[in-house]
PDB file of C-alpha atoms and ligand atoms in Angstrom:
ATOM      1  CA  MET A 159       7.711  -8.908 -15.978  1.00  0.00           C
ATOM      2  CA  ARG A 160       4.776  -6.563 -15.759  1.00  0.00           C
ATOM      3  CA  ILE A 161       4.375  -5.324 -12.197  1.00  0.00           C
ATOM      4  CA  LEU A 162       1.636  -3.291 -10.523  1.00  0.00           C
ATOM      5  CA  ILE A 163       2.524  -1.203  -7.479  1.00  0.00           C
ATOM      6  CA  THR A 164       0.214   0.864  -5.284  1.00  0.00           C
ATOM      7  CA  ALA A 165       1.780   3.684  -3.283  1.00  0.00           C
ATOM      8  CA  GLY A 166       1.120   6.647  -1.040  1.00  0.00           C
ATOM      9  CA  PRO A 167      -1.880   7.524   1.070  1.00  0.00           C
ATOM     10  CA  THR A 168      -5.452   8.033  -0.052  1.00  0.00           C
ATOM     11  CA  ARG A 169      -7.485  11.133   0.733  1.00  0.00           C
ATOM     12  CA  GLU A 170     -11.089  10.772   1.777  1.00  0.00           C
ATOM     13  CA  PRO A 171     -12.952  14.066   1.305  1.00  0.00           C
ATOM     14  CA  ILE A 172     -15.039  15.608   4.082  1.00  0.00           C
ATOM     15  CA  ASP A 173     -15.834  18.764   2.107  1.00  0.00           C
ATOM     16  CA  PRO A 174     -14.135  20.681  -0.735  1.00  0.00           C
ATOM     17  CA  VAL A 175     -11.194  21.720   1.496  1.00  0.00           C
ATOM     18  CA  ARG A 176     -10.823  18.957   4.087  1.00  0.00           C
ATOM     19  CA  PHE A 177      -9.989  15.287   3.956  1.00  0.00           C
ATOM     20  CA  LEU A 178      -9.034  12.277   6.089  1.00  0.00           C
ATOM     21  CA  SER A 179      -5.635  10.804   5.291  1.00  0.00           C
ATOM     22  CA  ASN A 180      -2.520   9.322   6.918  1.00  0.00           C
ATOM     23  CA  ARG A 181       1.239   9.832   7.190  1.00  0.00           C
ATOM     24  CA  SER A 182       2.313   7.745   4.205  1.00  0.00           C
ATOM     25  CA  THR A 183       4.740   9.620   1.910  1.00  0.00           C
ATOM     26  CA  GLY A 184       4.888   7.051  -0.893  1.00  0.00           C
ATOM     27  CA  LYS A 185       8.675   6.632  -0.517  1.00  0.00           C
ATOM     28  CA  MET A 186       8.603   2.835  -0.158  1.00  0.00           C
ATOM     29  CA  GLY A 187       6.250   2.251  -3.108  1.00  0.00           C
ATOM     30  CA  TYR A 188       8.170   4.674  -5.319  1.00  0.00           C
ATOM     31  CA  ALA A 189      11.477   3.008  -4.363  1.00  0.00           C
ATOM     32  CA  ILE A 190      10.090  -0.343  -5.545  1.00  0.00           C
ATOM     33  CA  ALA A 191       8.742   1.227  -8.748  1.00  0.00           C
ATOM     34  CA  THR A 192      12.091   2.912  -9.492  1.00  0.00           C
ATOM     35  CA  ALA A 193      14.088  -0.251  -8.805  1.00  0.00           C
ATOM     36  CA  ALA A 194      11.753  -2.377 -10.941  1.00  0.00           C
ATOM     37  CA  GLU A 195      11.955   0.091 -13.801  1.00  0.00           C
ATOM     38  CA  LEU A 196      15.779   0.121 -13.619  1.00  0.00           C
ATOM     39  CA  ARG A 197      15.720  -3.687 -13.835  1.00  0.00           C
ATOM     40  CA  GLY A 198      13.855  -3.344 -17.124  1.00  0.00           C
ATOM     41  CA  HIS A 199      10.400  -4.364 -15.905  1.00  0.00           C
ATOM     42  CA  GLU A 200       7.154  -2.803 -17.118  1.00  0.00           C
ATOM     43  CA  VAL A 201       5.805  -0.834 -14.140  1.00  0.00           C
ATOM     44  CA  LEU A 202       2.263   0.357 -13.509  1.00  0.00           C
ATOM     45  CA  LEU A 203       2.144   2.637 -10.482  1.00  0.00           C
ATOM     46  CA  VAL A 204      -1.239   3.503  -8.999  1.00  0.00           C
ATOM     47  CA  SER A 205      -0.465   6.338  -6.630  1.00  0.00           C
ATOM     48  CA  GLY A 206      -2.232   8.486  -4.090  1.00  0.00           C
ATOM     49  CA  PRO A 207      -1.105  12.118  -3.647  1.00  0.00           C
ATOM     50  CA  VAL A 208       2.639  12.253  -2.869  1.00  0.00           C
ATOM     51  CA  ASN A 209       5.587  14.612  -3.105  1.00  0.00           C
ATOM     52  CA  VAL A 210       8.320  12.278  -4.289  1.00  0.00           C
ATOM     53  CA  PRO A 211      10.042  12.349  -7.688  1.00  0.00           C
ATOM     54  CA  THR A 212       8.225  10.393 -10.357  1.00  0.00           C
ATOM     55  CA  PRO A 213      10.155   7.368 -11.651  1.00  0.00           C
ATOM     56  CA  GLY A 214      10.881   8.073 -15.337  1.00  0.00           C
ATOM     57  CA  GLY A 215       9.663   5.094 -17.334  1.00  0.00           C
ATOM     58  CA  CYS A 216       6.737   4.008 -15.146  1.00  0.00           C
ATOM     59  CA  HIS A 217       3.140   4.280 -16.212  1.00  0.00           C
ATOM     60  CA  ILE A 218       1.602   6.335 -13.397  1.00  0.00           C
ATOM     61  CA  VAL A 219      -2.095   6.475 -12.617  1.00  0.00           C
ATOM     62  CA  SER A 220      -2.833   9.199 -10.051  1.00  0.00           C
ATOM     63  CA  VAL A 221      -5.774   8.769  -7.701  1.00  0.00           C
ATOM     64  CA  GLU A 222      -7.092  10.481  -4.590  1.00  0.00           C
ATOM     65  CA  THR A 223      -9.566   8.207  -2.849  1.00  0.00           C
ATOM     66  CA  ALA A 224      -9.611   4.538  -1.845  1.00  0.00           C
ATOM     67  CA  SER A 225     -12.548   4.005  -4.149  1.00  0.00           C
ATOM     68  CA  GLN A 226     -10.657   5.447  -7.156  1.00  0.00           C
ATOM     69  CA  MET A 227      -7.626   3.313  -6.262  1.00  0.00           C
ATOM     70  CA  TYR A 228      -9.846   0.218  -6.142  1.00  0.00           C
ATOM     71  CA  ASP A 229     -11.222   0.889  -9.644  1.00  0.00           C
ATOM     72  CA  GLU A 230      -7.788   1.585 -11.159  1.00  0.00           C
ATOM     73  CA  VAL A 231      -6.190  -1.468  -9.552  1.00  0.00           C
ATOM     74  CA  MET A 232      -9.014  -3.641 -10.874  1.00  0.00           C
ATOM     75  CA  GLU A 233      -8.180  -2.445 -14.412  1.00  0.00           C
ATOM     76  CA  CYS A 234      -4.378  -2.281 -14.110  1.00  0.00           C
ATOM     77  CA  SER A 235      -3.966  -5.705 -12.481  1.00  0.00           C
ATOM     78  CA  LYS A 236      -5.137  -7.465 -15.640  1.00  0.00           C
ATOM     79  CA  GLY A 237      -2.171  -9.170 -17.277  1.00  0.00           C
ATOM     80  CA  CYS A 238       0.300  -8.335 -14.509  1.00  0.00           C
ATOM     81  CA  ASP A 239       2.770 -10.958 -13.311  1.00  0.00           C
ATOM     82  CA  ALA A 240       3.150  -9.397  -9.866  1.00  0.00           C
ATOM     83  CA  ALA A 241       1.411  -6.852  -7.661  1.00  0.00           C
ATOM     84  CA  VAL A 242       2.882  -5.100  -4.636  1.00  0.00           C
ATOM     85  CA  MET A 243       0.341  -3.238  -2.546  1.00  0.00           C
ATOM     86  CA  VAL A 244       2.292  -0.647  -0.612  1.00  0.00           C
ATOM     87  CA  ALA A 245      -0.374   2.072  -0.436  1.00  0.00           C
ATOM     88  CA  ALA A 246      -1.679   3.093   2.960  1.00  0.00           C
ATOM     89  CA  VAL A 247      -5.292   2.922   1.879  1.00  0.00           C
ATOM     90  CA  ALA A 248      -7.757   4.599   4.218  1.00  0.00           C
ATOM     91  CA  ASP A 249      -9.877   2.012   5.999  1.00  0.00           C
ATOM     92  CA  TYR A 250     -12.734   4.497   6.438  1.00  0.00           C
ATOM     93  CA  THR A 251     -14.226   7.277   4.342  1.00  0.00           C
ATOM     94  CA  PRO A 252     -16.891   9.864   5.248  1.00  0.00           C
ATOM     95  CA  ARG A 253     -20.368   8.534   4.577  1.00  0.00           C
ATOM     96  CA  GLU A 254     -21.184  11.826   2.940  1.00  0.00           C
ATOM     97  CA  THR A 255     -19.006  14.529   1.393  1.00  0.00           C
ATOM     98  CA  SER A 256     -20.416  17.991   1.855  1.00  0.00           C
ATOM     99  CA  PRO A 257     -20.555  19.880  -1.471  1.00  0.00           C
ATOM    100  CA  GLN A 258     -20.013  23.130   0.460  1.00  0.00           C
ATOM    101  CA  LYS A 259     -17.272  23.950   2.956  1.00  0.00           C
ATOM    102  CA  LEU A 260     -18.552  23.053   6.422  1.00  0.00           C
ATOM    103  CA  LYS A 261     -18.844  26.100   8.648  1.00  0.00           C
ATOM    104  CA  LYS A 262     -17.797  25.774  12.265  1.00  0.00           C
ATOM    105  CA  SER A 263     -20.534  25.667  14.868  1.00  0.00           C
ATOM    106  CA  GLY A 264     -20.707  23.104  17.688  1.00  0.00           C
ATOM    107  CA  ASP A 265     -18.877  19.753  17.702  1.00  0.00           C
ATOM    108  CA  GLN A 266     -18.861  17.904  14.402  1.00  0.00           C
ATOM    109  CA  ASN A 267     -20.000  14.313  14.188  1.00  0.00           C
ATOM    110  CA  ILE A 268     -18.630  12.901  10.932  1.00  0.00           C
ATOM    111  CA  LYS A 269     -20.030   9.457  10.130  1.00  0.00           C
ATOM    112  CA  LEU A 270     -17.582   7.061   8.481  1.00  0.00           C
ATOM    113  CA  LYS A 271     -18.056   3.932   6.415  1.00  0.00           C
ATOM    114  CA  ARG A 272     -15.568   1.181   5.528  1.00  0.00           C
ATOM    115  CA  THR A 273     -13.663   1.356   2.260  1.00  0.00           C
ATOM    116  CA  LYS A 274     -13.191  -1.715   0.094  1.00  0.00           C
ATOM    117  CA  ASP A 275     -10.077  -3.794   0.771  1.00  0.00           C
ATOM    118  CA  ILE A 276      -8.118  -3.590  -2.490  1.00  0.00           C
ATOM    119  CA  LEU A 277      -5.472  -6.181  -1.624  1.00  0.00           C
ATOM    120  CA  GLY A 278      -8.195  -8.419  -0.192  1.00  0.00           C
ATOM    121  CA  SER A 279     -10.078  -8.232  -3.507  1.00  0.00           C
ATOM    122  CA  MET A 280      -7.148  -9.202  -5.722  1.00  0.00           C
ATOM    123  CA  ARG A 281      -7.542 -12.981  -5.617  1.00  0.00           C
ATOM    124  CA  GLN A 282     -11.275 -13.536  -5.376  1.00  0.00           C
ATOM    125  CA  ILE A 283     -12.825 -10.516  -7.083  1.00  0.00           C
ATOM    126  CA  PHE A 284     -10.148  -9.405  -9.574  1.00  0.00           C
ATOM    127  CA  GLU A 285      -9.052 -13.042 -10.149  1.00  0.00           C
ATOM    128  CA  PHE A 286      -5.392 -12.044 -10.003  1.00  0.00           C
ATOM    129  CA  ASP A 287      -3.126 -15.090 -10.269  1.00  0.00           C
ATOM    130  CA  GLY A 288       0.339 -13.503 -10.212  1.00  0.00           C
ATOM    131  CA  VAL A 289       2.735 -13.037  -7.311  1.00  0.00           C
ATOM    132  CA  LEU A 290       0.889 -10.986  -4.682  1.00  0.00           C
ATOM    133  CA  VAL A 291       2.716  -8.969  -2.035  1.00  0.00           C
ATOM    134  CA  GLY A 292       1.104  -7.084   0.833  1.00  0.00           C
ATOM    135  CA  PHE A 293       2.417  -4.707   3.462  1.00  0.00           C
ATOM    136  CA  ALA A 294       1.444  -4.748   7.117  1.00  0.00           C
ATOM    137  CA  ALA A 295       2.049  -1.663   9.220  1.00  0.00           C
ATOM    138  CA  ASP A 296       1.394  -2.351  12.872  1.00  0.00           C
ATOM    139  CA  THR A 297       2.394  -1.133  16.304  1.00  0.00           C
ATOM    140  CA  GLU A 298       2.042  -4.454  18.151  1.00  0.00           C
ATOM    141  CA  GLU A 299       1.806  -8.196  17.512  1.00  0.00           C
ATOM    142  CA  LEU A 300       3.601  -7.768  14.191  1.00  0.00           C
ATOM    143  CA  ARG A 301       4.008 -11.468  13.460  1.00  0.00           C
ATOM    144  CA  GLU A 302       0.434 -12.496  14.307  1.00  0.00           C
ATOM    145  CA  ASN A 303      -1.081  -9.605  12.362  1.00  0.00           C
ATOM    146  CA  ALA A 304       1.177 -10.179   9.352  1.00  0.00           C
ATOM    147  CA  LEU A 305       0.430 -13.902   9.196  1.00  0.00           C
ATOM    148  CA  SER A 306      -3.323 -13.426   9.459  1.00  0.00           C
ATOM    149  CA  LYS A 307      -3.302 -10.662   6.790  1.00  0.00           C
ATOM    150  CA  MET A 308      -1.173 -12.820   4.476  1.00  0.00           C
ATOM    151  CA  LYS A 309      -3.601 -15.722   4.805  1.00  0.00           C
ATOM    152  CA  SER A 310      -6.868 -13.792   4.574  1.00  0.00           C
ATOM    153  CA  LYS A 311      -5.689 -11.754   1.564  1.00  0.00           C
ATOM    154  CA  GLY A 312      -4.030 -14.643  -0.306  1.00  0.00           C
ATOM    155  CA  CYS A 313      -0.546 -13.069  -0.441  1.00  0.00           C
ATOM    156  CA  ASP A 314       2.611 -14.935  -1.448  1.00  0.00           C
ATOM    157  CA  PHE A 315       4.439 -12.830   1.088  1.00  0.00           C
ATOM    158  CA  ILE A 316       3.835  -9.905   3.362  1.00  0.00           C
ATOM    159  CA  VAL A 317       6.277  -7.196   4.418  1.00  0.00           C
ATOM    160  CA  ALA A 318       5.702  -6.235   8.050  1.00  0.00           C
ATOM    161  CA  ASN A 319       7.037  -3.146   9.738  1.00  0.00           C
ATOM    162  CA  ASP A 320       6.688  -1.597  13.158  1.00  0.00           C
ATOM    163  CA  VAL A 321       5.174   1.864  12.731  1.00  0.00           C
ATOM    164  CA  SER A 322       5.550   2.686  16.409  1.00  0.00           C
ATOM    165  CA  ARG A 323       9.309   3.231  15.847  1.00  0.00           C
ATOM    166  CA  LYS A 324      10.125   6.855  15.009  1.00  0.00           C
ATOM    167  CA  ASP A 325      13.453   6.092  13.267  1.00  0.00           C
ATOM    168  CA  ILE A 326      11.961   3.934  10.487  1.00  0.00           C
ATOM    169  CA  GLY A 327       8.843   3.610   8.364  1.00  0.00           C
ATOM    170  CA  PHE A 328       6.484   6.520   7.774  1.00  0.00           C
ATOM    171  CA  GLU A 329       8.229   9.737   6.641  1.00  0.00           C
ATOM    172  CA  SER A 330      11.666   8.117   6.980  1.00  0.00           C
ATOM    173  CA  ASP A 331      14.155   7.168   4.232  1.00  0.00           C
ATOM    174  CA  GLN A 332      14.883   3.960   6.070  1.00  0.00           C
ATOM    175  CA  ASN A 333      12.950   0.976   7.228  1.00  0.00           C
ATOM    176  CA  GLU A 334      13.426  -2.334   9.017  1.00  0.00           C
ATOM    177  CA  VAL A 335      11.038  -5.081   8.000  1.00  0.00           C
ATOM    178  CA  THR A 336      10.313  -8.753   8.367  1.00  0.00           C
ATOM    179  CA  VAL A 337       9.125 -10.632   5.300  1.00  0.00           C
ATOM    180  CA  PHE A 338       6.772 -13.531   6.055  1.00  0.00           C
ATOM    181  CA  GLN A 339       6.324 -15.981   3.181  1.00  0.00           C
ATOM    182  CA  SER A 340       3.346 -18.251   2.641  1.00  0.00           C
ATOM    183  CA  ASP A 341       5.700 -21.274   2.620  1.00  0.00           C
ATOM    184  CA  GLY A 342       6.357 -20.561   6.323  1.00  0.00           C
ATOM    185  CA  SER A 343       9.789 -18.981   5.909  1.00  0.00           C
ATOM    186  CA  LYS A 344      10.664 -15.544   7.210  1.00  0.00           C
ATOM    187  CA  ASP A 345      13.435 -13.073   6.510  1.00  0.00           C
ATOM    188  CA  HIS A 346      14.340 -10.154   8.753  1.00  0.00           C
ATOM    189  CA  ILE A 347      15.822  -7.198   6.853  1.00  0.00           C
ATOM    190  CA  LYS A 348      17.808  -5.024   9.271  1.00  0.00           C
ATOM    191  CA  LYS A 349      17.455  -1.229   9.205  1.00  0.00           C
ATOM    192  CA  CYS A 350      18.549   0.012   5.776  1.00  0.00           C
ATOM    193  CA  SER A 351      17.451   2.362   3.008  1.00  0.00           C
ATOM    194  CA  LYS A 352      14.064   1.896   1.356  1.00  0.00           C
ATOM    195  CA  GLN A 353      15.996   1.403  -1.911  1.00  0.00           C
ATOM    196  CA  ASP A 354      17.787  -1.626  -0.438  1.00  0.00           C
ATOM    197  CA  ILE A 355      14.491  -3.049   0.838  1.00  0.00           C
ATOM    198  CA  ALA A 356      12.979  -2.502  -2.608  1.00  0.00           C
ATOM    199  CA  GLU A 357      15.791  -4.545  -4.216  1.00  0.00           C
ATOM    200  CA  LYS A 358      15.272  -7.413  -1.750  1.00  0.00           C
ATOM    201  CA  ILE A 359      11.509  -7.443  -2.374  1.00  0.00           C
ATOM    202  CA  LEU A 360      12.121  -7.553  -6.135  1.00  0.00           C
ATOM    203  CA  ASP A 361      14.655 -10.397  -5.710  1.00  0.00           C
ATOM    204  CA  LYS A 362      11.982 -12.405  -3.895  1.00  0.00           C
ATOM    205  CA  ILE A 363       9.318 -11.699  -6.522  1.00  0.00           C
ATOM    206  CA  GLU A 364      11.672 -12.637  -9.370  1.00  0.00           C
ATOM    207  CA  SER A 365      12.677 -15.873  -7.690  1.00  0.00           C
ATOM    208  CA  LEU A 366       9.021 -16.813  -7.077  1.00  0.00           C
ATOM    209  CA  LEU A 367       8.235 -16.126 -10.741  1.00  0.00           C
ATOM    210  CA  LYS A 368      11.156 -18.298 -11.848  1.00  0.00           C
ATOM    211  CA  GLY A 369       9.502 -21.054  -9.783  1.00  0.00           C
TER     212      GLY A 369
HETATM  213  N1  CTP B 863      -4.910  -2.427   1.749  1.00  0.00           N
HETATM  214  C1  CTP B 863      -5.672  -2.322   0.614  1.00  0.00           C
HETATM  215  N2  CTP B 863      -6.929  -1.771   0.675  1.00  0.00           N
HETATM  216  C2  CTP B 863      -7.421  -1.304   1.830  1.00  0.00           C
HETATM  217  C3  CTP B 863      -6.647  -1.390   3.002  1.00  0.00           C
HETATM  218  C4  CTP B 863      -5.387  -1.956   2.913  1.00  0.00           C
HETATM  219  O1  CTP B 863      -5.212  -2.738  -0.452  1.00  0.00           O
HETATM  220  N3  CTP B 863      -8.632  -0.764   1.846  1.00  0.00           N
HETATM  221  C5  CTP B 863      -3.598  -3.079   1.673  1.00  0.00           C
HETATM  222  C6  CTP B 863      -2.396  -2.209   1.928  1.00  0.00           C
HETATM  223  O2  CTP B 863      -1.891  -1.651   0.748  1.00  0.00           O
HETATM  224  C7  CTP B 863      -1.422  -3.188   2.563  1.00  0.00           C
HETATM  225  C8  CTP B 863      -2.322  -4.139   3.325  1.00  0.00           C
HETATM  226  O3  CTP B 863      -3.584  -4.076   2.685  1.00  0.00           O
HETATM  227  O4  CTP B 863      -0.738  -3.944   1.600  1.00  0.00           O
HETATM  228  C9  CTP B 863      -2.530  -3.742   4.752  1.00  0.00           C
HETATM  229  O5  CTP B 863      -3.487  -4.591   5.286  1.00  0.00           O
HETATM  230  P1  CTP B 863      -4.603  -4.100   6.295  1.00  0.00           P
HETATM  231  O6  CTP B 863      -5.244  -5.312   6.884  1.00  0.00           O
HETATM  232  O7  CTP B 863      -5.532  -3.126   5.711  1.00  0.00           O
HETATM  233  O8  CTP B 863      -3.708  -3.387   7.281  1.00  0.00           O
HETATM  234  P2  CTP B 863      -4.166  -2.313   8.223  1.00  0.00           P
HETATM  235  O9  CTP B 863      -4.773  -1.133   7.533  1.00  0.00           O
HETATM  236  O10 CTP B 863      -2.956  -2.084   9.060  1.00  0.00           O
HETATM  237  O11 CTP B 863      -5.335  -3.121   8.924  1.00  0.00           O
HETATM  238  P3  CTP B 863      -5.748  -3.137  10.397  1.00  0.00           P
HETATM  239  O12 CTP B 863      -6.240  -1.774  10.606  1.00  0.00           O
HETATM  240  O13 CTP B 863      -6.788  -4.196  10.416  1.00  0.00           O
HETATM  241  O14 CTP B 863      -4.485  -3.504  11.130  1.00  0.00           O
END
Protein backbone atom coordinates (compact mmCIF):
# COMPACT_ATOMS: atom_id res chain seq x y z
CA MET A 1 0.00 0.00 0.00
CA ARG A 2 0.90 3.64 -0.31
CA ILE A 3 0.66 5.32 3.08
CA LEU A 4 0.88 8.98 4.11
CA ILE A 5 2.01 9.81 7.64
CA THR A 6 2.24 13.22 9.29
CA ALA A 7 4.60 13.55 12.25
CA GLY A 8 6.20 15.94 14.70
CA PRO A 9 5.18 19.40 15.79
CA THR A 10 4.70 22.48 13.66
CA ARG A 11 6.40 25.80 14.33
CA GLU A 12 4.43 28.99 13.99
CA PRO A 13 6.78 31.97 13.61
CA ILE A 14 6.44 35.08 15.77
CA ASP A 15 9.56 36.75 14.34
CA PRO A 16 12.78 35.50 12.71
CA VAL A 17 14.02 33.90 15.97
CA ARG A 18 10.89 32.92 17.90
CA PHE A 19 8.04 30.53 17.30
CA LEU A 20 5.06 28.83 18.95
CA SER A 21 5.27 25.05 19.07
CA ASN A 22 4.57 22.05 21.31
CA ARG A 23 6.29 19.07 22.95
CA SER A 24 5.85 16.55 20.14
CA THR A 25 9.13 14.78 19.25
CA GLY A 26 7.87 12.89 16.19
CA LYS A 27 8.76 9.50 17.74
CA MET A 28 5.31 7.95 17.25
CA GLY A 29 4.92 9.08 13.63
CA TYR A 30 8.46 8.00 12.75
CA ALA A 31 7.89 4.60 14.41
CA ILE A 32 4.86 4.05 12.16
CA ALA A 33 6.80 5.21 9.09
CA THR A 34 9.73 2.90 9.89
CA ALA A 35 7.48 -0.09 10.54
CA ALA A 36 5.49 0.51 7.35
CA GLU A 37 8.66 0.81 5.31
CA LEU A 38 10.01 -2.46 6.78
CA ARG A 39 6.74 -4.15 5.77
CA GLY A 40 7.46 -3.10 2.19
CA HIS A 41 4.91 -0.29 1.92
CA GLU A 42 5.49 2.95 0.03
CA VAL A 43 5.73 5.66 2.72
CA LEU A 44 5.27 9.40 2.34
CA LEU A 45 6.21 11.19 5.55
CA VAL A 46 5.25 14.83 5.94
CA SER A 47 7.21 15.95 8.96
CA GLY A 48 7.60 19.00 11.14
CA PRO A 49 11.02 19.74 12.68
CA VAL A 50 12.24 16.72 14.70
CA ASN A 51 15.44 15.16 15.97
CA VAL A 52 14.80 11.49 15.33
CA PRO A 53 16.61 9.28 12.81
CA THR A 54 15.13 9.39 9.34
CA PRO A 55 13.63 6.08 8.18
CA GLY A 56 15.73 4.96 5.19
CA GLY A 57 13.35 4.25 2.33
CA CYS A 58 10.62 6.78 3.11
CA HIS A 59 9.90 9.79 0.97
CA ILE A 60 10.20 12.66 3.46
CA VAL A 61 8.72 16.10 2.95
CA SER A 62 9.98 18.52 5.62
CA VAL A 63 7.76 21.40 6.68
CA GLU A 64 7.74 23.99 9.45
CA THR A 65 4.28 25.51 9.73
CA ALA A 66 0.74 24.14 9.87
CA SER A 67 -0.03 25.94 6.65
CA GLN A 68 2.91 24.28 4.83
CA MET A 69 1.86 20.89 6.24
CA TYR A 70 -1.69 21.47 4.96
CA ASP A 71 -0.44 22.19 1.41
CA GLU A 72 1.91 19.19 1.34
CA VAL A 73 -0.70 16.79 2.72
CA MET A 74 -3.18 17.98 0.10
CA GLU A 75 -0.66 17.01 -2.62
CA CYS A 76 0.76 13.85 -1.02
CA SER A 77 -2.61 12.33 -0.09
CA LYS A 78 -3.52 11.86 -3.75
CA GLY A 79 -3.38 8.17 -4.60
CA CYS A 80 -2.68 7.01 -1.05
CA ASP A 81 -4.46 3.96 0.34
CA ALA A 82 -4.11 5.09 3.96
CA ALA A 83 -3.25 8.22 5.92
CA VAL A 84 -2.20 8.39 9.56
CA MET A 85 -2.19 11.88 11.00
CA VAL A 86 0.13 11.77 13.97
CA ALA A 87 1.47 15.33 13.79
CA ALA A 88 0.76 17.67 16.68
CA VAL A 89 -0.34 20.49 14.42
CA ALA A 90 -0.55 23.89 16.08
CA ASP A 91 -4.16 24.97 16.45
CA TYR A 92 -3.18 28.65 16.40
CA THR A 93 -0.60 30.72 14.55
CA PRO A 94 0.38 34.39 15.01
CA ARG A 95 -1.82 36.67 12.94
CA GLU A 96 1.30 38.48 11.85
CA THR A 97 4.95 37.45 11.73
CA SER A 98 7.30 40.32 12.39
CA PRO A 99 10.00 40.55 9.68
CA GLN A 100 12.39 41.95 12.32
CA LYS A 101 13.27 40.49 15.71
CA LEU A 102 10.87 41.97 18.27
CA LYS A 103 12.68 44.07 20.84
CA LYS A 104 11.58 43.81 24.45
CA SER A 105 9.63 46.71 25.88
CA GLY A 106 6.40 46.34 27.88
CA ASP A 107 4.14 43.26 27.82
CA GLN A 108 3.63 41.70 24.41
CA ASN A 109 0.16 41.04 23.08
CA ILE A 110 0.51 38.50 20.27
CA LYS A 111 -2.73 38.01 18.34
CA LEU A 112 -3.38 34.45 17.16
CA LYS A 113 -5.59 33.01 14.46
CA ARG A 114 -6.79 29.43 13.92
CA THR A 115 -4.87 27.14 11.60
CA LYS A 116 -6.65 24.88 9.14
CA ASP A 117 -7.56 21.40 10.39
CA ILE A 118 -5.59 19.08 8.10
CA LEU A 119 -7.17 15.82 9.26
CA GLY A 120 -10.58 17.50 9.18
CA SER A 121 -10.00 18.49 5.54
CA MET A 122 -9.05 15.02 4.30
CA ARG A 123 -12.52 13.70 3.48
CA GLN A 124 -14.44 16.75 2.32
CA ILE A 125 -11.80 19.06 0.85
CA PHE A 126 -9.04 16.69 -0.29
CA GLU A 127 -11.62 13.99 -1.20
CA PHE A 128 -9.47 11.29 0.38
CA ASP A 129 -11.21 7.91 0.27
CA GLY A 130 -8.59 5.62 1.83
CA VAL A 131 -8.27 4.39 5.40
CA LEU A 132 -8.03 7.48 7.61
CA VAL A 133 -6.49 7.38 11.08
CA GLY A 134 -6.38 10.25 13.56
CA PHE A 135 -4.71 10.75 16.91
CA ALA A 136 -6.31 12.38 19.92
CA ALA A 137 -4.10 13.69 22.70
CA ASP A 138 -6.15 14.76 25.68
CA THR A 139 -5.86 15.19 29.42
CA GLU A 140 -9.49 14.43 30.31
CA GLU A 141 -12.63 12.82 28.86
CA LEU A 142 -10.50 10.72 26.52
CA ARG A 143 -13.33 8.56 25.22
CA GLU A 144 -15.80 11.39 24.57
CA ASN A 145 -13.19 13.56 22.87
CA ALA A 146 -11.87 10.69 20.75
CA LEU A 147 -15.34 9.64 19.58
CA SER A 148 -16.37 13.17 18.65
CA LYS A 149 -13.07 13.79 16.78
CA MET A 150 -13.41 10.47 14.93
CA LYS A 151 -16.93 11.36 13.81
CA SER A 152 -16.36 15.00 12.89
CA LYS A 153 -13.16 14.23 10.95
CA GLY A 154 -14.45 11.09 9.20
CA CYS A 155 -11.77 8.73 10.58
CA ASP A 156 -11.92 4.94 10.35
CA PHE A 157 -10.26 4.85 13.73
CA ILE A 158 -8.69 7.18 16.22
CA VAL A 159 -5.79 6.50 18.58
CA ALA A 160 -6.37 8.23 21.92
CA ASN A 161 -3.75 8.82 24.56
CA ASP A 162 -3.66 10.57 27.90
CA VAL A 163 -1.06 13.33 27.71
CA SER A 164 -1.42 14.18 31.38
CA ARG A 165 0.60 11.04 32.26
CA LYS A 166 4.33 11.76 32.52
CA ASP A 167 5.45 8.15 31.89
CA ILE A 168 3.95 7.87 28.39
CA GLY A 169 3.24 9.96 25.31
CA PHE A 170 5.12 13.17 24.58
CA GLU A 171 8.93 12.84 24.80
CA SER A 172 8.65 9.21 25.94
CA ASP A 173 9.64 6.03 24.07
CA GLN A 174 6.50 4.37 25.33
CA ASN A 175 2.82 4.97 25.12
CA GLU A 176 -0.49 3.48 26.24
CA VAL A 177 -3.41 4.10 23.92
CA THR A 178 -6.99 3.18 23.25
CA VAL A 179 -8.04 2.69 19.64
CA PHE A 180 -11.67 3.61 18.93
CA GLN A 181 -13.01 2.27 15.64
CA SER A 182 -15.89 3.73 13.66
CA ASP A 183 -17.66 0.33 13.81
CA GLY A 184 -18.03 0.90 17.58
CA SER A 185 -15.27 -1.47 18.69
CA LYS A 186 -12.39 -0.41 20.90
CA ASP A 187 -9.00 -1.87 21.71
CA HIS A 188 -6.88 -0.86 24.68
CA ILE A 189 -3.13 -1.24 24.05
CA LYS A 190 -1.32 -1.47 27.40
CA LYS A 191 1.88 0.52 28.01
CA CYS A 192 4.49 -0.64 25.49
CA SER A 193 7.06 0.75 23.06
CA LYS A 194 5.97 3.12 20.30
CA GLN A 195 7.32 0.51 17.86
CA ASP A 196 4.85 -2.07 19.19
CA ILE A 197 1.99 0.43 18.95
CA ALA A 198 3.06 1.23 15.38
CA GLU A 199 2.83 -2.47 14.44
CA LYS A 200 -0.67 -2.76 15.93
CA ILE A 201 -1.86 0.36 14.07
CA LEU A 202 -0.48 -1.05 10.81
CA ASP A 203 -2.18 -4.43 11.47
CA LYS A 204 -5.50 -2.60 11.81
CA ILE A 205 -4.98 -0.55 8.64
CA GLU A 206 -4.00 -3.64 6.63
CA SER A 207 -7.01 -5.59 7.84
CA LEU A 208 -9.36 -2.70 6.97
CA LEU A 209 -7.83 -2.52 3.48
CA LYS A 210 -8.29 -6.26 3.01
CA GLY A 211 -11.98 -5.60 3.77
N1 LIG B 1 -4.81 17.75 13.32
C1 LIG B 1 -4.62 18.20 12.04
N2 LIG B 1 -4.62 19.55 11.79
C2 LIG B 1 -4.77 20.44 12.78
C3 LIG B 1 -4.96 19.99 14.10
C4 LIG B 1 -4.96 18.63 14.32
O1 LIG B 1 -4.46 17.38 11.13
N3 LIG B 1 -4.75 21.74 12.49
C5 LIG B 1 -4.88 16.30 13.56
C6 LIG B 1 -3.77 15.70 14.38
O2 LIG B 1 -2.71 15.25 13.59
C7 LIG B 1 -4.48 14.56 15.09
C8 LIG B 1 -5.89 15.09 15.29
O3 LIG B 1 -6.08 16.07 14.29
O4 LIG B 1 -4.57 13.42 14.29
C9 LIG B 1 -6.09 15.76 16.61
O5 LIG B 1 -7.35 16.33 16.60
P1 LIG B 1 -7.67 17.74 17.25
O6 LIG B 1 -9.15 17.88 17.32
O7 LIG B 1 -6.96 18.85 16.60
O8 LIG B 1 -7.05 17.49 18.60
P2 LIG B 1 -6.59 18.58 19.54
O9 LIG B 1 -5.55 19.48 18.94
O10 LIG B 1 -6.23 17.81 20.76
O11 LIG B 1 -7.95 19.39 19.62
P3 LIG B 1 -8.60 20.06 20.82
O12 LIG B 1 -7.66 21.14 21.13
O13 LIG B 1 -9.91 20.50 20.27
O14 LIG B 1 -8.71 18.97 21.85
